[in-house]
């Protein structure tokens, strides 16, 4: 009974000082990898990939738009999982990860909406249409904003994190309902005018930059969450011994550096 | 948070075998309902505020869009639906806030009755006191906007299904926001994603009725969602109340 199913390193990583050091060590490498993958992906997408036979060069916005849209959903899922862990097991680190994921996810959602709107103007002739996909993405943005707003409305940050985690879980149930109800609503009024993903296949020369960009956005998210969680842990644990030790050894290093 | 004397009271009473004095779930819910009705009646001036809001907003639409009866009649159903949703918002904020501040919620948590049941009772009392008056004046507001007479029953049925659903969803958000320093616009931001499907189906029924098409399917969807929300929302609300009370 005392044997745990959870590997030891998860317990080790769940401790704030350990996570602080782990995140500090990994963040630069992840960020460098994200930038490198982003550069390769953008070069492949903007320079190497041929123009589309129908859309010309305008389609190239998908190399930003589609990875952002994937990230907006993936980060929400990650936030909800971290929120569930925070609610059930009261893991402080899970609260931090869930709450620090929300602004990154909201930013990706905003990028998705803005790039989609920029693409929609020349392609569909309008900045915005109440298509099911667009509406769901907009609702997703509001869900993110609600989570961020609720978190910051609390005096006690850990209580705020738990309340916002519960809201994120409610949103997980809500999001598919919104998506299907919006589809139902739009088919009631009029058929979908443009089928964005109607093409059954995408050329390999366009596919690989897209996948590299998806990798880059994932790496960026991990680098970003490590950095954000690191600073958040510092302020949450500001009264603890390990932070005191960290602060006390920091000036010594700084004094050694040339001023 | 937990004061020992009141905590010890429940078990001692049960041990003394005074079964008659330990209130059953039904008694507790009835007492809660009566308390909420008395409180609402003592502050009956506040009951009229959502009504007043709905009447004012409804009266503004003809000024903004022009008094053309055809145009007003076409948009009346959707407009009234949105007005009801907006009129429900301010009252949602106060669903649990005062109870959290005066410690009533802590007694709820300590009570032998399940917290979800008490939360459901509160939602019912809230709906009866703040939302039902809105539905009563709906025929009047419909007349102001030249709503076609045949659409009015469908609008009322859609609202009868949609407003309890919104109140149940709103109770979860209200419980979440009760512990926060400020809510107000935050509650609107959180309610919007949850309200989207409800508004879509209610408006779908109204639009179908207006164009002479079968309108039962969206109403059935609303009823199904309401049945699910009656079971699930109080549980989520209870979880949110626990977060709000614990410090």
Coordinates of C-alpha atoms in Angstrom, one line a residue:
Chain A
X1 CA 0.0 0.0 0.0
X2 CA 2.8 2.3 0.8
X3 CA 4.4 1.8 -2.6
X4 CA 3.4 4.7 -4.8
X5 CA 2.4 4.4 -8.5
X6 CA 3.9 7.9 -9.1
X7 CA 7.6 7.9 -10.0
X8 CA 9.9 9.5 -7.5
X9 CA 11.0 12.3 -9.8
X10 CA 7.5 13.8 -9.9
X11 CA 7.5 14.2 -6.2
X12 CA 11.0 15.7 -6.4
X13 CA 9.9 18.1 -9.1
X14 CA 6.8 19.1 -7.2
X15 CA 8.9 20.7 -4.5
X16 CA 9.2 24.5 -5.3
X17 CA 13.0 24.8 -4.7
X18 CA 13.7 21.8 -6.9
X19 CA 11.4 23.1 -9.6
X20 CA 12.9 26.5 -9.4
X21 CA 16.4 25.1 -10.2
X22 CA 15.1 22.7 -12.8
X23 CA 13.2 25.5 -14.6
X24 CA 16.1 27.8 -14.4
X25 CA 18.4 25.2 -16.0
X26 CA 16.0 24.2 -18.8
X27 CA 14.4 27.5 -19.8
X28 CA 17.3 28.9 -21.9
X29 CA 17.7 25.6 -23.8
X30 CA 14.0 25.4 -24.5
X31 CA 13.8 29.0 -25.6
X32 CA 16.8 28.6 -27.9
X33 CA 15.3 25.5 -29.4
X34 CA 12.0 27.3 -29.8
X35 CA 13.7 30.2 -31.6
X36 CA 15.7 27.9 -33.8
X37 CA 12.6 25.8 -34.8
X38 CA 10.6 29.0 -35.3
X39 CA 13.3 30.4 -37.7
X40 CA 13.5 27.1 -39.6
X41 CA 9.7 26.8 -39.8
X42 CA 9.2 30.4 -40.9
X43 CA 12.0 30.1 -43.5
X44 CA 10.4 26.9 -44.8
X45 CA 7.0 28.4 -44.8
X46 CA 7.6 31.9 -46.1
X47 CA 10.5 31.2 -48.5
X48 CA 10.7 27.6 -49.5
X49 CA 7.1 26.5 -49.7
X50 CA 5.5 27.2 -53.1
X51 CA 2.5 29.7 -53.3
X52 CA -0.9 28.1 -53.2
X53 CA -2.6 27.6 -56.6
X54 CA -5.8 29.3 -55.4
X55 CA -4.8 31.6 -52.6
X56 CA -1.4 32.8 -53.8
X57 CA 0.9 34.0 -51.1
X58 CA -1.9 34.9 -48.7
X59 CA -2.2 31.3 -47.4
X60 CA 1.2 31.7 -45.7
X61 CA -0.4 33.1 -42.7
X62 CA -1.4 29.6 -41.7
X63 CA 2.2 29.0 -40.5
X64 CA 1.4 31.4 -37.7
X65 CA -2.4 30.9 -37.5
X66 CA -2.8 27.2 -37.3
X67 CA 0.0 26.5 -34.8
X68 CA -1.5 29.3 -32.6
X69 CA -4.9 27.7 -32.9
X70 CA -3.6 24.3 -31.9
X71 CA -1.8 25.9 -29.0
X72 CA -4.8 27.8 -27.8
X73 CA -6.7 24.5 -27.3
X74 CA -3.7 22.5 -26.1
X75 CA -2.8 25.1 -23.4
X76 CA -6.4 25.2 -22.3
X77 CA -6.4 21.4 -21.9
X78 CA -3.1 21.6 -20.0
X79 CA -4.4 24.3 -17.8
X80 CA -7.5 22.2 -17.0
X81 CA -5.4 19.2 -16.2
X82 CA -3.1 21.2 -13.9
X83 CA -6.2 22.8 -12.4
X84 CA -7.7 19.4 -11.7
X85 CA -4.5 18.3 -10.0
X86 CA -4.5 21.5 -8.0
X87 CA -8.1 21.0 -6.8
X88 CA -7.8 17.3 -6.0
X89 CA -4.3 17.0 -4.6
X90 CA -3.7 20.7 -3.6
X91 CA -0.3 20.7 -5.3
X92 CA 1.0 24.3 -5.1
X93 CA 3.1 23.9 -8.3
X94 CA 0.0 22.7 -10.2
X95 CA -1.9 25.8 -9.1
X96 CA 1.1 27.9 -10.4
X97 CA 1.3 26.1 -13.7
X98 CA -2.5 26.3 -14.3
X99 CA -2.6 30.1 -13.5
X100 CA 0.5 31.0 -15.4
X101 CA -0.7 29.0 -18.5
X102 CA -3.8 31.2 -18.8
X103 CA -2.1 34.4 -20.1
X104 CA 0.0 32.4 -22.6
X105 CA -3.1 30.6 -23.8
X106 CA -5.0 33.8 -24.1
X107 CA -2.2 35.4 -26.1
X108 CA -2.2 32.4 -28.5
X109 CA -5.9 32.7 -28.8
X110 CA -5.7 36.4 -29.6
X111 CA -3.0 35.7 -32.2
X112 CA -5.2 33.1 -33.8
X113 CA -8.2 35.6 -33.9
X114 CA -6.1 38.4 -35.3
X115 CA -4.2 36.4 -37.9
X116 CA -7.5 34.7 -39.0
X117 CA -9.1 38.1 -39.3
X118 CA -6.2 39.4 -41.4
X119 CA -6.5 36.3 -43.6
X120 CA -10.2 36.6 -43.8
X121 CA -10.3 40.1 -45.2
X122 CA -8.6 39.3 -48.6
X123 CA -10.0 35.7 -48.8
X124 CA -13.6 36.0 -47.6
X125 CA -13.9 39.8 -48.0
X126 CA -14.7 40.4 -44.4
X127 CA -12.8 40.8 -41.1
X128 CA -15.2 38.7 -39.1
X129 CA -17.9 36.2 -39.8
X130 CA -20.0 34.2 -37.3
X131 CA -18.6 30.9 -38.4
X132 CA -18.7 28.1 -35.8
X133 CA -14.9 27.9 -35.6
X134 CA -14.4 31.6 -35.2
X135 CA -17.2 31.9 -32.6
X136 CA -15.8 29.0 -30.6
X137 CA -12.3 30.6 -30.6
X138 CA -13.8 33.9 -29.4
X139 CA -15.6 32.1 -26.6
X140 CA -12.3 30.4 -25.8
X141 CA -10.8 33.8 -25.4
X142 CA -13.5 34.9 -23.0
X143 CA -13.0 31.7 -21.0
X144 CA -9.3 32.5 -20.7
X145 CA -10.1 36.1 -19.7
X146 CA -12.6 34.9 -17.1
X147 CA -10.0 32.5 -15.5
X148 CA -7.4 35.3 -15.5
X149 CA -9.9 37.8 -14.1
X150 CA -11.2 35.5 -11.3
X151 CA -7.6 34.6 -10.3
X152 CA -6.6 38.2 -9.9
X153 CA -9.9 39.2 -8.1
X154 CA -8.9 37.3 -5.0
X155 CA -6.9 38.7 -2.1
X156 CA -5.4 35.2 -1.3
X157 CA -3.7 33.9 -4.4
X158 CA -4.0 30.3 -3.6
X159 CA -7.7 30.6 -3.1
X160 CA -7.9 32.5 -6.3
X161 CA -6.0 29.8 -8.1
X162 CA -8.4 27.1 -6.8
X163 CA -11.5 29.1 -7.8
X164 CA -10.1 29.8 -11.2
X165 CA -9.1 26.2 -11.7
X166 CA -12.7 25.2 -11.0
X167 CA -13.8 27.7 -13.6
X168 CA -11.4 26.3 -16.1
X169 CA -12.9 22.8 -15.5
X170 CA -16.4 24.2 -16.0
X171 CA -15.0 25.6 -19.3
X172 CA -13.8 22.2 -20.4
X173 CA -17.4 20.9 -20.2
X174 CA -18.7 24.1 -21.8
X175 CA -16.4 24.4 -24.8
X176 CA -17.6 21.4 -26.8
X177 CA -21.2 22.4 -26.0
X178 CA -20.5 25.9 -27.4
X179 CA -18.8 24.5 -30.5
X180 CA -21.7 22.1 -31.4
X181 CA -24.4 24.6 -30.5
X182 CA -22.8 27.2 -32.6
X183 CA -22.6 24.8 -35.5
X184 CA -26.3 24.0 -35.1
X185 CA -27.1 27.7 -34.9
X186 CA -25.2 28.6 -38.0
X187 CA -26.7 25.7 -40.1
X188 CA -30.1 26.8 -39.0
X189 CA -29.5 30.2 -40.5
X190 CA -27.3 29.5 -43.5
X191 CA -24.8 27.0 -44.6
X192 CA -21.2 27.5 -44.0
X193 CA -19.9 29.7 -46.8
X194 CA -16.3 28.8 -46.6
X195 CA -14.9 25.4 -45.6
X196 CA -11.5 26.3 -44.3
X197 CA -10.2 22.7 -44.2
X198 CA -12.1 21.4 -47.2
X199 CA -8.8 20.4 -48.9
X200 CA -8.3 16.7 -48.1
X201 CA -4.6 16.9 -48.3
X202 CA -1.8 19.4 -47.9
X203 CA 1.3 19.3 -50.0
X204 CA 4.4 18.0 -48.1
X205 CA 6.3 21.2 -48.9
X206 CA 3.7 23.1 -47.0
X207 CA 3.2 20.5 -44.3
X208 CA 6.7 20.2 -42.8
X209 CA 7.1 24.0 -42.1
X210 CA 3.6 23.8 -40.4
X211 CA 4.7 20.9 -38.2
X212 CA 8.0 22.6 -37.4
X213 CA 6.1 25.7 -36.4
X214 CA 3.9 23.6 -34.2
X215 CA 7.0 22.2 -32.5
X216 CA 8.3 25.8 -32.1
X217 CA 5.2 27.1 -30.4
X218 CA 5.1 24.1 -28.1
X219 CA 8.8 24.7 -27.1
X220 CA 8.0 28.3 -26.6
X221 CA 5.1 27.5 -24.4
X222 CA 7.3 25.2 -22.2
X223 CA 10.1 27.8 -22.0
X224 CA 7.6 30.5 -21.2
X225 CA 5.7 28.5 -18.5
X226 CA 8.9 27.5 -16.8
X227 CA 10.0 31.2 -16.6
X228 CA 6.6 32.4 -15.5
X229 CA 6.2 29.6 -12.9
X230 CA 9.7 30.4 -11.6
X231 CA 9.0 34.0 -10.8
X232 CA 5.5 33.2 -9.5
X233 CA 7.0 30.6 -7.1
X234 CA 9.5 33.1 -5.8
X235 CA 6.8 35.6 -4.9
X236 CA 4.5 32.9 -3.5
X237 CA 7.2 31.4 -1.3
X238 CA 8.8 34.7 -0.5
X239 CA 8.7 33.9 3.3
X240 CA 10.4 30.5 3.0
X241 CA 13.9 29.5 3.9
X242 CA 15.0 28.5 0.4
X243 CA 14.1 31.9 -1.1
X244 CA 16.0 33.6 1.7
X245 CA 19.0 31.5 0.9
X246 CA 18.7 32.2 -2.7
X247 CA 18.5 36.0 -2.1
X248 CA 21.4 35.8 0.3
X249 CA 23.7 34.1 -2.2
X250 CA 22.6 36.3 -5.1
X251 CA 24.3 39.6 -4.1
X252 CA 27.6 37.7 -3.5
X253 CA 27.5 36.7 -7.1
X254 CA 26.6 40.1 -8.2
X255 CA 29.4 41.7 -6.2
X256 CA 31.9 39.4 -8.0
X257 CA 30.7 40.6 -11.4
X258 CA 32.2 43.7 -12.9
X259 CA 30.0 46.7 -12.2
Chain B
X1 CA -13.1 28.9 10.5
X2 CA -14.9 26.1 12.4
X3 CA -16.0 27.1 15.8
X4 CA -15.9 24.0 18.1
X5 CA -19.1 24.5 20.0
X6 CA -21.3 24.7 16.9
X7 CA -19.4 21.8 15.4
X8 CA -20.0 19.6 18.5
X9 CA -23.7 20.5 18.6
X10 CA -24.8 18.4 15.7
X11 CA -23.3 15.0 16.8
X12 CA -24.4 15.5 20.5
X13 CA -27.9 16.1 19.5
X14 CA -27.9 13.0 17.3
X15 CA -26.4 11.0 20.2
X16 CA -29.1 12.2 22.6
X17 CA -31.5 10.5 20.3
X18 CA -33.6 13.6 19.8
X19 CA -34.5 12.6 16.2
X20 CA -37.4 15.0 16.1
X21 CA -35.2 18.0 16.7
X22 CA -32.7 17.1 14.0
X23 CA -34.1 18.7 10.9
X24 CA -34.6 16.5 7.9
X25 CA -33.4 17.7 4.5
X26 CA -36.9 18.7 3.6
X27 CA -37.3 20.8 6.8
X28 CA -34.0 22.5 6.2
X29 CA -34.9 23.4 2.6
X30 CA -38.3 24.7 3.6
X31 CA -36.7 26.8 6.3
X32 CA -34.2 28.1 3.9
X33 CA -36.9 29.0 1.3
X34 CA -38.9 30.8 4.0
X35 CA -36.0 32.7 5.1
X36 CA -35.1 33.8 1.6
X37 CA -38.7 34.8 0.9
X38 CA -38.9 36.9 4.1
X39 CA -35.6 38.6 3.3
X40 CA -36.8 39.3 -0.3
X41 CA -40.1 40.7 1.0
X42 CA -38.4 42.9 3.6
X43 CA -36.3 44.4 0.7
X44 CA -39.1 44.4 -1.8
X45 CA -38.0 47.6 -3.3
X46 CA -35.0 45.7 -4.7
X47 CA -37.2 43.2 -6.4
X48 CA -38.4 45.9 -8.8
X49 CA -35.0 46.9 -10.0
X50 CA -34.5 44.1 -12.6
X51 CA -38.1 44.8 -13.8
X52 CA -37.3 48.5 -14.1
X53 CA -34.1 47.7 -15.9
X54 CA -35.9 45.5 -18.4
X55 CA -38.7 48.1 -19.0
X56 CA -36.1 50.9 -19.6
X57 CA -34.0 48.9 -22.0
X58 CA -37.0 47.7 -23.9
X59 CA -38.3 51.3 -24.2
X60 CA -34.9 52.4 -25.5
X61 CA -35.0 50.1 -28.5
X62 CA -37.8 51.8 -30.5
X63 CA -36.0 55.1 -30.0
X64 CA -32.7 53.6 -31.3
X65 CA -34.2 51.7 -34.2
X66 CA -37.2 53.7 -35.2
X67 CA -40.9 52.9 -34.4
X68 CA -41.4 50.7 -37.5
X69 CA -43.6 47.8 -36.1
X70 CA -42.3 45.3 -38.7
X71 CA -38.7 45.8 -37.8
X72 CA -39.4 45.8 -34.1
X73 CA -41.6 42.7 -34.4
X74 CA -38.8 40.8 -36.2
X75 CA -36.2 41.4 -33.6
X76 CA -38.5 41.5 -30.5
X77 CA -37.9 37.9 -29.5
X78 CA -34.1 38.0 -29.6
X79 CA -34.1 41.5 -27.9
X80 CA -36.3 40.4 -25.0
X81 CA -34.2 37.3 -24.5
X82 CA -31.0 39.3 -24.3
X83 CA -32.7 41.8 -22.0
X84 CA -33.7 39.0 -19.6
X85 CA -30.2 37.6 -19.5
X86 CA -28.8 41.0 -18.8
X87 CA -31.4 41.8 -16.2
X88 CA -30.5 38.6 -14.4
X89 CA -26.8 39.6 -14.1
X90 CA -26.8 42.1 -11.2
X91 CA -28.9 39.9 -8.9
X92 CA -26.5 36.9 -9.5
X93 CA -23.7 38.7 -7.8
X94 CA -25.6 38.9 -4.5
X95 CA -26.7 35.2 -4.5
X96 CA -24.1 34.1 -1.9
X97 CA -22.1 37.2 -1.1
X98 CA -24.0 38.4 2.0
X99 CA -24.2 34.8 3.3
X100 CA -20.5 34.5 3.0
X101 CA -19.9 37.8 4.8
X102 CA -22.2 37.1 7.8
X103 CA -21.0 33.5 8.3
X104 CA -24.2 31.8 7.1
X105 CA -22.2 29.8 4.6
X106 CA -20.1 28.3 7.3
X107 CA -23.2 27.0 8.9
X108 CA -24.3 25.5 5.6
X109 CA -21.0 23.7 5.4
X110 CA -21.5 22.4 9.0
X111 CA -25.1 21.4 8.5
X112 CA -26.0 17.7 8.3
X113 CA -27.8 18.3 5.1
X114 CA -25.8 18.0 1.8
X115 CA -24.4 21.4 0.7
X116 CA -25.5 20.8 -2.9
X117 CA -29.1 20.5 -1.8
X118 CA -29.0 23.8 0.1
X119 CA -27.4 25.4 -2.9
X120 CA -30.2 24.1 -5.1
X121 CA -32.7 25.5 -2.7
X122 CA -31.0 28.9 -2.8
X123 CA -31.1 28.8 -6.6
X124 CA -34.9 28.0 -6.6
X125 CA -35.5 30.9 -4.1
X126 CA -33.4 33.2 -6.2
X127 CA -35.2 32.3 -9.4
X128 CA -38.6 32.7 -7.8
X129 CA -37.9 36.1 -6.3
X130 CA -35.8 37.8 -9.0
X131 CA -36.5 36.1 -12.4
X132 CA -40.1 35.1 -12.2
X133 CA -41.3 38.8 -12.0
X134 CA -39.4 39.4 -15.3
X135 CA -41.4 36.6 -16.9
X136 CA -44.7 38.0 -15.6
X137 CA -44.1 41.3 -17.4
X138 CA -42.9 39.6 -20.6
X139 CA -46.3 40.0 -22.3
X140 CA -46.2 43.7 -21.6
X141 CA -42.7 44.1 -23.0
X142 CA -43.6 42.0 -26.0
X143 CA -46.5 44.3 -26.7
X144 CA -44.2 47.3 -26.5
X145 CA -42.0 45.8 -29.2
X146 CA -44.8 44.5 -31.4
X147 CA -44.0 40.9 -30.8
X148 CA -46.3 38.7 -32.9
X149 CA -49.0 37.2 -30.6
X150 CA -48.3 33.7 -31.8
X151 CA -44.6 33.9 -30.7
X152 CA -45.3 35.0 -27.2
X153 CA -46.1 31.5 -25.8
X154 CA -42.9 30.1 -27.3
X155 CA -40.9 33.0 -25.9
X156 CA -42.4 32.3 -22.5
X157 CA -41.7 28.6 -22.6
X158 CA -38.2 29.2 -23.9
X159 CA -37.6 31.7 -21.0
X160 CA -39.2 29.3 -18.5
X161 CA -36.5 26.7 -19.5
X162 CA -33.6 29.1 -20.2
X163 CA -33.8 31.3 -17.0
X164 CA -33.6 28.4 -14.5
X165 CA -30.7 27.0 -16.5
X166 CA -28.9 30.4 -16.4
X167 CA -29.6 30.8 -12.7
X168 CA -28.1 27.3 -12.1
X169 CA -25.0 28.1 -14.2
X170 CA -24.8 31.5 -12.6
X171 CA -25.0 30.0 -9.1
X172 CA -21.7 28.3 -9.7
X173 CA -20.0 31.5 -10.9
X174 CA -21.6 33.5 -8.1
X175 CA -20.2 31.0 -5.6
X176 CA -16.8 31.3 -7.3
X177 CA -16.9 35.1 -7.2
X178 CA -18.3 35.4 -3.7
X179 CA -14.9 35.1 -2.1
X180 CA -13.3 37.6 -4.5
X181 CA -12.9 41.3 -3.6
X182 CA -14.8 42.6 -6.6
X183 CA -16.9 40.9 -9.2
X184 CA -19.5 42.9 -11.2
X185 CA -18.2 42.9 -14.7
X186 CA -16.2 39.8 -13.9
X187 CA -19.4 37.8 -13.4
X188 CA -20.6 39.0 -16.9
X189 CA -17.3 37.9 -18.4
X190 CA -17.6 34.4 -16.8
X191 CA -21.2 34.0 -17.6
X192 CA -20.9 34.9 -21.3
X193 CA -19.3 31.6 -22.5
X194 CA -21.8 29.6 -20.4
X195 CA -24.7 31.6 -21.7
X196 CA -23.9 31.3 -25.4
X197 CA -25.4 27.8 -25.9
X198 CA -28.5 28.7 -23.8
X199 CA -29.1 31.9 -25.8
X200 CA -28.6 30.1 -29.1
X201 CA -31.2 27.4 -28.3
X202 CA -33.8 29.8 -26.8
X203 CA -33.4 32.2 -29.7
X204 CA -33.5 29.3 -32.1
X205 CA -36.9 28.3 -30.8
X206 CA -38.2 31.8 -31.0
X207 CA -36.9 32.3 -34.5
X208 CA -38.4 29.0 -35.7
X209 CA -41.8 30.0 -34.2
X210 CA -41.6 33.3 -35.9
X211 CA -41.0 31.9 -39.3
X212 CA -43.6 29.2 -38.8
X213 CA -41.2 26.3 -38.5
X214 CA -41.2 23.5 -35.9
X215 CA -39.8 24.9 -32.7
X216 CA -40.0 21.9 -30.4
X217 CA -36.4 20.6 -31.0
X218 CA -34.5 23.5 -29.5
X219 CA -37.0 23.6 -26.6
X220 CA -36.3 19.9 -26.0
X221 CA -32.6 20.6 -26.0
X222 CA -33.1 23.4 -23.5
X223 CA -35.2 21.1 -21.3
X224 CA -32.5 18.3 -21.5
X225 CA -29.8 20.8 -20.6
X226 CA -31.9 22.0 -17.7
X227 CA -32.4 18.5 -16.4
X228 CA -28.6 17.9 -16.5
X229 CA -27.9 21.3 -14.9
X230 CA -30.3 20.6 -12.0
X231 CA -28.2 17.5 -11.2
X232 CA -24.7 18.8 -11.9
X233 CA -24.7 22.5 -11.2
X234 CA -25.5 22.2 -7.5
X235 CA -22.6 19.8 -7.1
X236 CA -20.2 22.3 -8.9
X237 CA -21.8 25.1 -6.8
X238 CA -21.1 23.2 -3.6
X239 CA -17.4 22.7 -4.6
X240 CA -17.2 26.4 -5.4
X241 CA -18.8 27.4 -2.0
X242 CA -16.2 25.2 -0.2
X243 CA -13.4 27.1 -2.0
X244 CA -15.1 30.4 -1.1
X245 CA -15.4 29.6 2.6
X246 CA -12.1 28.0 3.3
X247 CA -9.4 30.5 4.0

